[in-house]
PDB file of C-alpha atoms in Angstrom:
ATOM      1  CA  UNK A  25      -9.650  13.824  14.695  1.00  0.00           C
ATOM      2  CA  UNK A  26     -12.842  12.476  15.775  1.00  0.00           C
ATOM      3  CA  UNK A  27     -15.296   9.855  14.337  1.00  0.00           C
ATOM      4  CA  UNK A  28     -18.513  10.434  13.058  1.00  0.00           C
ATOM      5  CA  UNK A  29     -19.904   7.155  14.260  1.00  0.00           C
ATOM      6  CA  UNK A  30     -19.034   4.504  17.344  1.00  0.00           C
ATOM      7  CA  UNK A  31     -19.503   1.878  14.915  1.00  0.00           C
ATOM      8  CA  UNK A  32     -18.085   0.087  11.412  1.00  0.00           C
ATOM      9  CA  UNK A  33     -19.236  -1.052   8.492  1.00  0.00           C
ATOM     10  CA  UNK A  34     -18.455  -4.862   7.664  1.00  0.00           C
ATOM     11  CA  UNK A  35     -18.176  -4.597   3.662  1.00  0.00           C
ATOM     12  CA  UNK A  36     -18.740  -7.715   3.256  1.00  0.00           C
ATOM     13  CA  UNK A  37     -19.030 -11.048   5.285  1.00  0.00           C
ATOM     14  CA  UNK A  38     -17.189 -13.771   4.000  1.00  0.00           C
ATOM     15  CA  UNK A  39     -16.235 -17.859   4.329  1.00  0.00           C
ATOM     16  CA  UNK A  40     -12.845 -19.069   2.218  1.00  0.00           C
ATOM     17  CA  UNK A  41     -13.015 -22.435   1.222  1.00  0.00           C
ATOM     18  CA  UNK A  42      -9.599 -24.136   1.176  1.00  0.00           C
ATOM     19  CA  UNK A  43      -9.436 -23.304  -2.804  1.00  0.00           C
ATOM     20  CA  UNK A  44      -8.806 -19.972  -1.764  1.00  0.00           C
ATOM     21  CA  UNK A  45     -12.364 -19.268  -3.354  1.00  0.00           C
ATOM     22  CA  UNK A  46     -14.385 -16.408  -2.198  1.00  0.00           C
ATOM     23  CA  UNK A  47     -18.219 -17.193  -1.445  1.00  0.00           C
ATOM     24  CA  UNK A  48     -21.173 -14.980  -2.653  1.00  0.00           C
ATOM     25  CA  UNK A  49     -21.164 -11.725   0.332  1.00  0.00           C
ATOM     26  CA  UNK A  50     -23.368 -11.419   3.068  1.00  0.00           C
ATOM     27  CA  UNK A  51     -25.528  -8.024   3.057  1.00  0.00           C
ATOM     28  CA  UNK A  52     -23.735  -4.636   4.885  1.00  0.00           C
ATOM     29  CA  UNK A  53     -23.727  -5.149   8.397  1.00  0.00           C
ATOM     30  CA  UNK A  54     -23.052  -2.555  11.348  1.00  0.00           C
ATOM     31  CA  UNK A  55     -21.563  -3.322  14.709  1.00  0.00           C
ATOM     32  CA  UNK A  56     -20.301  -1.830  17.608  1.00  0.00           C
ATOM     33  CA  UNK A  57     -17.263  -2.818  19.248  1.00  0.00           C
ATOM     34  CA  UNK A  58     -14.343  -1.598  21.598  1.00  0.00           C
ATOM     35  CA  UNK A  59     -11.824  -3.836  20.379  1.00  0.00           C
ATOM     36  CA  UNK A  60      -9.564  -3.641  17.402  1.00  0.00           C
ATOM     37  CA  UNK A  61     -11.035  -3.654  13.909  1.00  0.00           C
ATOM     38  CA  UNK A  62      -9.323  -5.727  11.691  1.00  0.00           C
ATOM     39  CA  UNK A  63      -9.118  -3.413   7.916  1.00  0.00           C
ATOM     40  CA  UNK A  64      -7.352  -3.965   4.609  1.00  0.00           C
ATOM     41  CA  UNK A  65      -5.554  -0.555   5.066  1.00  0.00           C
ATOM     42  CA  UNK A  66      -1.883   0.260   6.733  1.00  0.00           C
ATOM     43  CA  UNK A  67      -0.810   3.549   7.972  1.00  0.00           C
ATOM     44  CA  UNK A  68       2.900   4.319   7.880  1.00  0.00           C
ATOM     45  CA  UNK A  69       1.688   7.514  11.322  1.00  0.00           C
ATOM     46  CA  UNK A  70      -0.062   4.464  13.088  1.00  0.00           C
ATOM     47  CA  UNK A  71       1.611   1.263  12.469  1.00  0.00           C
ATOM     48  CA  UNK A  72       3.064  -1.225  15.055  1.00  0.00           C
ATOM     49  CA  UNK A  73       4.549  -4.476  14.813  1.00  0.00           C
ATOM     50  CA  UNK A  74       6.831  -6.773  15.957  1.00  0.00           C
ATOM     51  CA  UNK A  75      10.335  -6.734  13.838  1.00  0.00           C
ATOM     52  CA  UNK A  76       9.582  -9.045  11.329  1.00  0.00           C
ATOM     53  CA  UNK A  77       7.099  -7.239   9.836  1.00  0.00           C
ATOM     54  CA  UNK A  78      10.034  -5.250   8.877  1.00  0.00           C
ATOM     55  CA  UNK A  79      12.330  -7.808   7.852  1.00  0.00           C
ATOM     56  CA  UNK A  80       9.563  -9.741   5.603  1.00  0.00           C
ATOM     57  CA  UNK A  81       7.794  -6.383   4.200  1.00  0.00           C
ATOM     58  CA  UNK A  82      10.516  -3.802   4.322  1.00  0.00           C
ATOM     59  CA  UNK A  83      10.053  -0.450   2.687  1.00  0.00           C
ATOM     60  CA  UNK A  84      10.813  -0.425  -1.135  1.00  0.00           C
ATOM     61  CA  UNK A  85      14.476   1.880  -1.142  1.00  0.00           C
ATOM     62  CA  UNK A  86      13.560   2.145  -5.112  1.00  0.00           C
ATOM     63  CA  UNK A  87      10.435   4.475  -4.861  1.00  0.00           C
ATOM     64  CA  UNK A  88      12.439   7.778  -4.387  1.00  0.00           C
ATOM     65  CA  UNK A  89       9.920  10.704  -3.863  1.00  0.00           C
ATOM     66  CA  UNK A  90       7.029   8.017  -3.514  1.00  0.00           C
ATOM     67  CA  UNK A  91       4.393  10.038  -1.051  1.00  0.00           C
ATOM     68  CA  UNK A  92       1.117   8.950  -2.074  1.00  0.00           C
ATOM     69  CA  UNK A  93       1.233   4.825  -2.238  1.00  0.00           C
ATOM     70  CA  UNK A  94       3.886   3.570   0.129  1.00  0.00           C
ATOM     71  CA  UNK A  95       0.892   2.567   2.562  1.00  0.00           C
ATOM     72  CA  UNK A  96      -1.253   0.535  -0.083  1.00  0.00           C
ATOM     73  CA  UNK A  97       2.185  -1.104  -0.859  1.00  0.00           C
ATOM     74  CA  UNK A  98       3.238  -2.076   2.422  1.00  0.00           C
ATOM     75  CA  UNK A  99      -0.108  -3.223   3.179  1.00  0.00           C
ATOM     76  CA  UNK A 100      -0.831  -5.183   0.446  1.00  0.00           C
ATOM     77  CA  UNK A 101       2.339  -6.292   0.173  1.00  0.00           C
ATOM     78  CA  UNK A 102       2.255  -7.446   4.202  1.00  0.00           C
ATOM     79  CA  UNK A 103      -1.197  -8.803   3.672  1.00  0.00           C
ATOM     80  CA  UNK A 104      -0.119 -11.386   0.804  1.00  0.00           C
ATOM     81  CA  UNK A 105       3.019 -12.274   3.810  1.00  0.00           C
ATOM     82  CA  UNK A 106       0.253 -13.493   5.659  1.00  0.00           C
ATOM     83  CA  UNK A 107      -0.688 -10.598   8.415  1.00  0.00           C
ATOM     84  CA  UNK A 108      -3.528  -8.557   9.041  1.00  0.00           C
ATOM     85  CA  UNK A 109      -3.889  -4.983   9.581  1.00  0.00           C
ATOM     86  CA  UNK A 110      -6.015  -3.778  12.566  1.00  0.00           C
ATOM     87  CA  UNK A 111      -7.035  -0.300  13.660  1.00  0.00           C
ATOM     88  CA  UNK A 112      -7.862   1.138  16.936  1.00  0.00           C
ATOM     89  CA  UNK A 113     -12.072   0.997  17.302  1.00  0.00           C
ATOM     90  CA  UNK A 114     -11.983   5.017  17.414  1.00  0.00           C
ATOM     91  CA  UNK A 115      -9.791   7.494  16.299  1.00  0.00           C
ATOM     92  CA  UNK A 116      -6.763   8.061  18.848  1.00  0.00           C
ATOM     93  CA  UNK A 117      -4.317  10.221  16.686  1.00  0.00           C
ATOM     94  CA  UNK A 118      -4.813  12.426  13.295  1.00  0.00           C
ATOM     95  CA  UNK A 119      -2.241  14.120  10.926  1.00  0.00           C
ATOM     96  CA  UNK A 120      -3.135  17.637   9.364  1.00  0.00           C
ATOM     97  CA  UNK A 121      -2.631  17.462   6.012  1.00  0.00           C
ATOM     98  CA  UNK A 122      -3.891  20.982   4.654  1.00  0.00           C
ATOM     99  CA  UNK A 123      -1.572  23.322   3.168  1.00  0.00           C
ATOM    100  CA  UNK A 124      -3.077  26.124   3.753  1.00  0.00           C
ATOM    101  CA  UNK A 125      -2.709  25.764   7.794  1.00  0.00           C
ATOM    102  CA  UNK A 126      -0.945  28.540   9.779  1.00  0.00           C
ATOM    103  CA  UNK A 127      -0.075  25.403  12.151  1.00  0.00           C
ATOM    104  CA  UNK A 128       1.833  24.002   8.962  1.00  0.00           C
ATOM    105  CA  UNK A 129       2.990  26.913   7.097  1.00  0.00           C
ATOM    106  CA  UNK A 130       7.026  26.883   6.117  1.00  0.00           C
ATOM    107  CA  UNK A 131       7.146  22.989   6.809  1.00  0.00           C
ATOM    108  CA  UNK A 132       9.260  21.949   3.872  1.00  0.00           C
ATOM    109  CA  UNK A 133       8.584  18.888   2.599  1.00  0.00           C
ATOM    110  CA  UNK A 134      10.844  16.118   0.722  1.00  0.00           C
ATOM    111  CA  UNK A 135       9.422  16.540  -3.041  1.00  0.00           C
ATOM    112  CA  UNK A 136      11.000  19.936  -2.524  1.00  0.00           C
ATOM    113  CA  UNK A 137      14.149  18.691  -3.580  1.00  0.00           C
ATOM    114  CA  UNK A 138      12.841  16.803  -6.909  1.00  0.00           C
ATOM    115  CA  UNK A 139      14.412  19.563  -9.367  1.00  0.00           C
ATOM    116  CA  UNK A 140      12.649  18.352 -11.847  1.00  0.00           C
ATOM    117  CA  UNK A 141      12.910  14.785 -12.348  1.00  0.00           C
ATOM    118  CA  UNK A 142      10.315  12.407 -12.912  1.00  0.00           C
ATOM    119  CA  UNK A 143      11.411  10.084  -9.912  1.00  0.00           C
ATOM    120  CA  UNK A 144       7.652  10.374  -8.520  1.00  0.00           C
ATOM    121  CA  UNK A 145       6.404   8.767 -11.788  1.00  0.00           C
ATOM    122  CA  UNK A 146       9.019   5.727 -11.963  1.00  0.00           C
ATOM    123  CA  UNK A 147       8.475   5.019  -8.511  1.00  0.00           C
ATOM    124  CA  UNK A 148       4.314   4.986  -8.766  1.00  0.00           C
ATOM    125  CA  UNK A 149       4.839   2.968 -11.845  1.00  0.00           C
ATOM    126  CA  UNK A 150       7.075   0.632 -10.324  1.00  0.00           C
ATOM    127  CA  UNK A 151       4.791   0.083  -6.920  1.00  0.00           C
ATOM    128  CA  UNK A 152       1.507  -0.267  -8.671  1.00  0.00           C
ATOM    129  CA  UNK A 153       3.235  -3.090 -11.004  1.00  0.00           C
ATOM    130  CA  UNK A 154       5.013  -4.473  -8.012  1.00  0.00           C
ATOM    131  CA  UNK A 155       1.195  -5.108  -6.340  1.00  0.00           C
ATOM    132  CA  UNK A 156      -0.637  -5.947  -9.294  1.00  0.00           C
ATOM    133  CA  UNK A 157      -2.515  -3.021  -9.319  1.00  0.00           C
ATOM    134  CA  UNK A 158      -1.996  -1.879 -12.889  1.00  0.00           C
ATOM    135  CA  UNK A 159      -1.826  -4.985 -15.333  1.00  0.00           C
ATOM    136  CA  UNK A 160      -1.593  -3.153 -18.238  1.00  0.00           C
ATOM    137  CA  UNK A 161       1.853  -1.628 -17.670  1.00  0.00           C
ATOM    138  CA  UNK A 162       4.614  -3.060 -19.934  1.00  0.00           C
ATOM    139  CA  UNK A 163       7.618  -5.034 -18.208  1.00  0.00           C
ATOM    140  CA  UNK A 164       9.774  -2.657 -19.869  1.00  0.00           C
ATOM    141  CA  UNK A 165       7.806   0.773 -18.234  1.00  0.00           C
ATOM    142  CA  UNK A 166       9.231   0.286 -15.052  1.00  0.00           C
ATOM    143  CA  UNK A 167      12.627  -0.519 -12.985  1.00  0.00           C
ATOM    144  CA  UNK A 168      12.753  -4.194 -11.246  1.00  0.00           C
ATOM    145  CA  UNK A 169      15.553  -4.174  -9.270  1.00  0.00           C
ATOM    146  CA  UNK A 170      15.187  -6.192  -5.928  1.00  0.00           C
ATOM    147  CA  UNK A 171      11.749  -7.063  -7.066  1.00  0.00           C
ATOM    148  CA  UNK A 172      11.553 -10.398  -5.217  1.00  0.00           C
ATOM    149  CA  UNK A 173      12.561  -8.387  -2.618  1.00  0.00           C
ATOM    150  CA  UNK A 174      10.159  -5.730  -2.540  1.00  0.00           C
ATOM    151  CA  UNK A 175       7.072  -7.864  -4.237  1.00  0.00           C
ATOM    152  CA  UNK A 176       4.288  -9.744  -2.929  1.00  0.00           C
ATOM    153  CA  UNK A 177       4.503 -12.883  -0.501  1.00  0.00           C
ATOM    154  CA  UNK A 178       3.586 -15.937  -1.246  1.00  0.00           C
ATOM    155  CA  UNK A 179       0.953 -16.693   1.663  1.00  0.00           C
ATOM    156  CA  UNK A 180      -2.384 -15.213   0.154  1.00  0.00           C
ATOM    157  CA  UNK A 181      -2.716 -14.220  -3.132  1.00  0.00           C
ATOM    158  CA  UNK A 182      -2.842 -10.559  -4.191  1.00  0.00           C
ATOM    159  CA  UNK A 183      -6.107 -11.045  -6.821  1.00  0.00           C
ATOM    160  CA  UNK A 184      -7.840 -12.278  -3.374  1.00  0.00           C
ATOM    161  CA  UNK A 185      -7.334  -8.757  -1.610  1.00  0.00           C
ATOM    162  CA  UNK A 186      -8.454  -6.914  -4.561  1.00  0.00           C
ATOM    163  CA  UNK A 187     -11.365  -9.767  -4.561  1.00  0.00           C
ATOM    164  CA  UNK A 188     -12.408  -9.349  -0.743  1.00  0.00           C
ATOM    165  CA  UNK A 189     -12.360  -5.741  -0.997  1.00  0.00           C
ATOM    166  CA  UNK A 190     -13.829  -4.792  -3.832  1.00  0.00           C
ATOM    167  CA  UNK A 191     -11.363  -3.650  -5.518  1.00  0.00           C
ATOM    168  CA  UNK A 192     -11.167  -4.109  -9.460  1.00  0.00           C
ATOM    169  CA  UNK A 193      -7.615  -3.222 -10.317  1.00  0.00           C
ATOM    170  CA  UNK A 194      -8.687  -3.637 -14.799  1.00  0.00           C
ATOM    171  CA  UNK A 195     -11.463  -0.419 -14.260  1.00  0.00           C
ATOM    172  CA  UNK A 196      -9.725   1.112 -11.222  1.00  0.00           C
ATOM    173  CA  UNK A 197     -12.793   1.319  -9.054  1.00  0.00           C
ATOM    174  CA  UNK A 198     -14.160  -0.268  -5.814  1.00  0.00           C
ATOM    175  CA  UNK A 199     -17.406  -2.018  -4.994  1.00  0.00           C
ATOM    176  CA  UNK A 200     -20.020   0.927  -4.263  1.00  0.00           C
ATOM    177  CA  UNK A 201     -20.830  -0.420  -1.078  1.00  0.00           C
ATOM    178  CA  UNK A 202     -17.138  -0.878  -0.128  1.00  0.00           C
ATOM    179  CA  UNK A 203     -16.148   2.277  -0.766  1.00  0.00           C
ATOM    180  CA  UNK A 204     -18.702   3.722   1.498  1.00  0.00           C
ATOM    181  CA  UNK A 205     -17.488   2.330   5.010  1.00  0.00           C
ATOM    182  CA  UNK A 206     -17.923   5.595   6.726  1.00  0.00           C
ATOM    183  CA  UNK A 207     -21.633   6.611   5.635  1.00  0.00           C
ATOM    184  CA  UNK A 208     -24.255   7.086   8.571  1.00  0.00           C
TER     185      UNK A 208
END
């Protein structure tokens, strides 16, 4: 629950032409701040908006069994609607994840009730094609119903987010120095 640092790391300072072009990066820089740090993450435990976030980004209702990716969906998808995710400047809440917890032991939880189906595949394959995040899965591999519905916006595009953050979406792996926001 608590940070290791009062500070961030800016991955990467930026300008955008109007070309939607990304400039050469800046060098790592660290600041310290009190106010709210705008990220390219969402979290579904700390996420507050007014109601057309909702309306413009709602949740996908064809990912059944989906735990692990609903967040990098909605906030990809909400970043190419045009808004931008902030987090508090320290931690204020946590969630404990570890099984092995006597705080958390006999808390069922929903993949329980799977009986063997292979809903938790479809539904990665279909979010990770719906964001553009896997480009070499077939049309055919996955189930687009409502997918102008539950796809990207058209205010930013999605190749620009994988861009600014150093993400490369072809190798599936980040920037070194991006991927290291936390380190002292």
């Amino acid at each position: 629950g608590y940070r290791r640092h009062n500070s961030y790391k800016n991955a990467t300072t930026t300008t955008i032409n109007n070309d939607n072009d990304q400039h050469q990066p800046t060098t790592l820089t660290t600041t310290k701040t009190t106010a709210a740090v705008r990220q390219p993450f969402w979290a579904a435990g700390m996420s507050f908006s007014r109601g057309h976030f909702l309306v413009r980004v709602p949740y996908d209702c064809c990912l059944p069994l989906l735990f692990q990716g609903e967040e990098i969906s909605i906030g990809i998808r909400g970043w190419t609607h045009g808004y931008d995710p902030y987090a508090p400047h320290t931690s204020v809440i946590f969630h404990e994840y570890a099984v092995n917890s006597r705080r958390r032991k006999g808390i069922h939880t929903f993949w329980e009730n799977a009986h063997g189906s292979n809903s938790a595949q479809k539904a990665m394959r279909r979010m990770v094609a719906l964001i553009k995040m896997a480009p070499e899965l077939s049309p055919s591999s996955y189930d687009h119903q409502d997918e102008a519905k539950y796809g990207l916006g058209a205010k930013r595009p999605v190749e620009l987010f994988y861009k600014l953050f150093g993400m490369d979406v072809r190798r599936k792996s980040m920037v070194p120095e991006v991927s290291q926001w936390d380190s002292p």
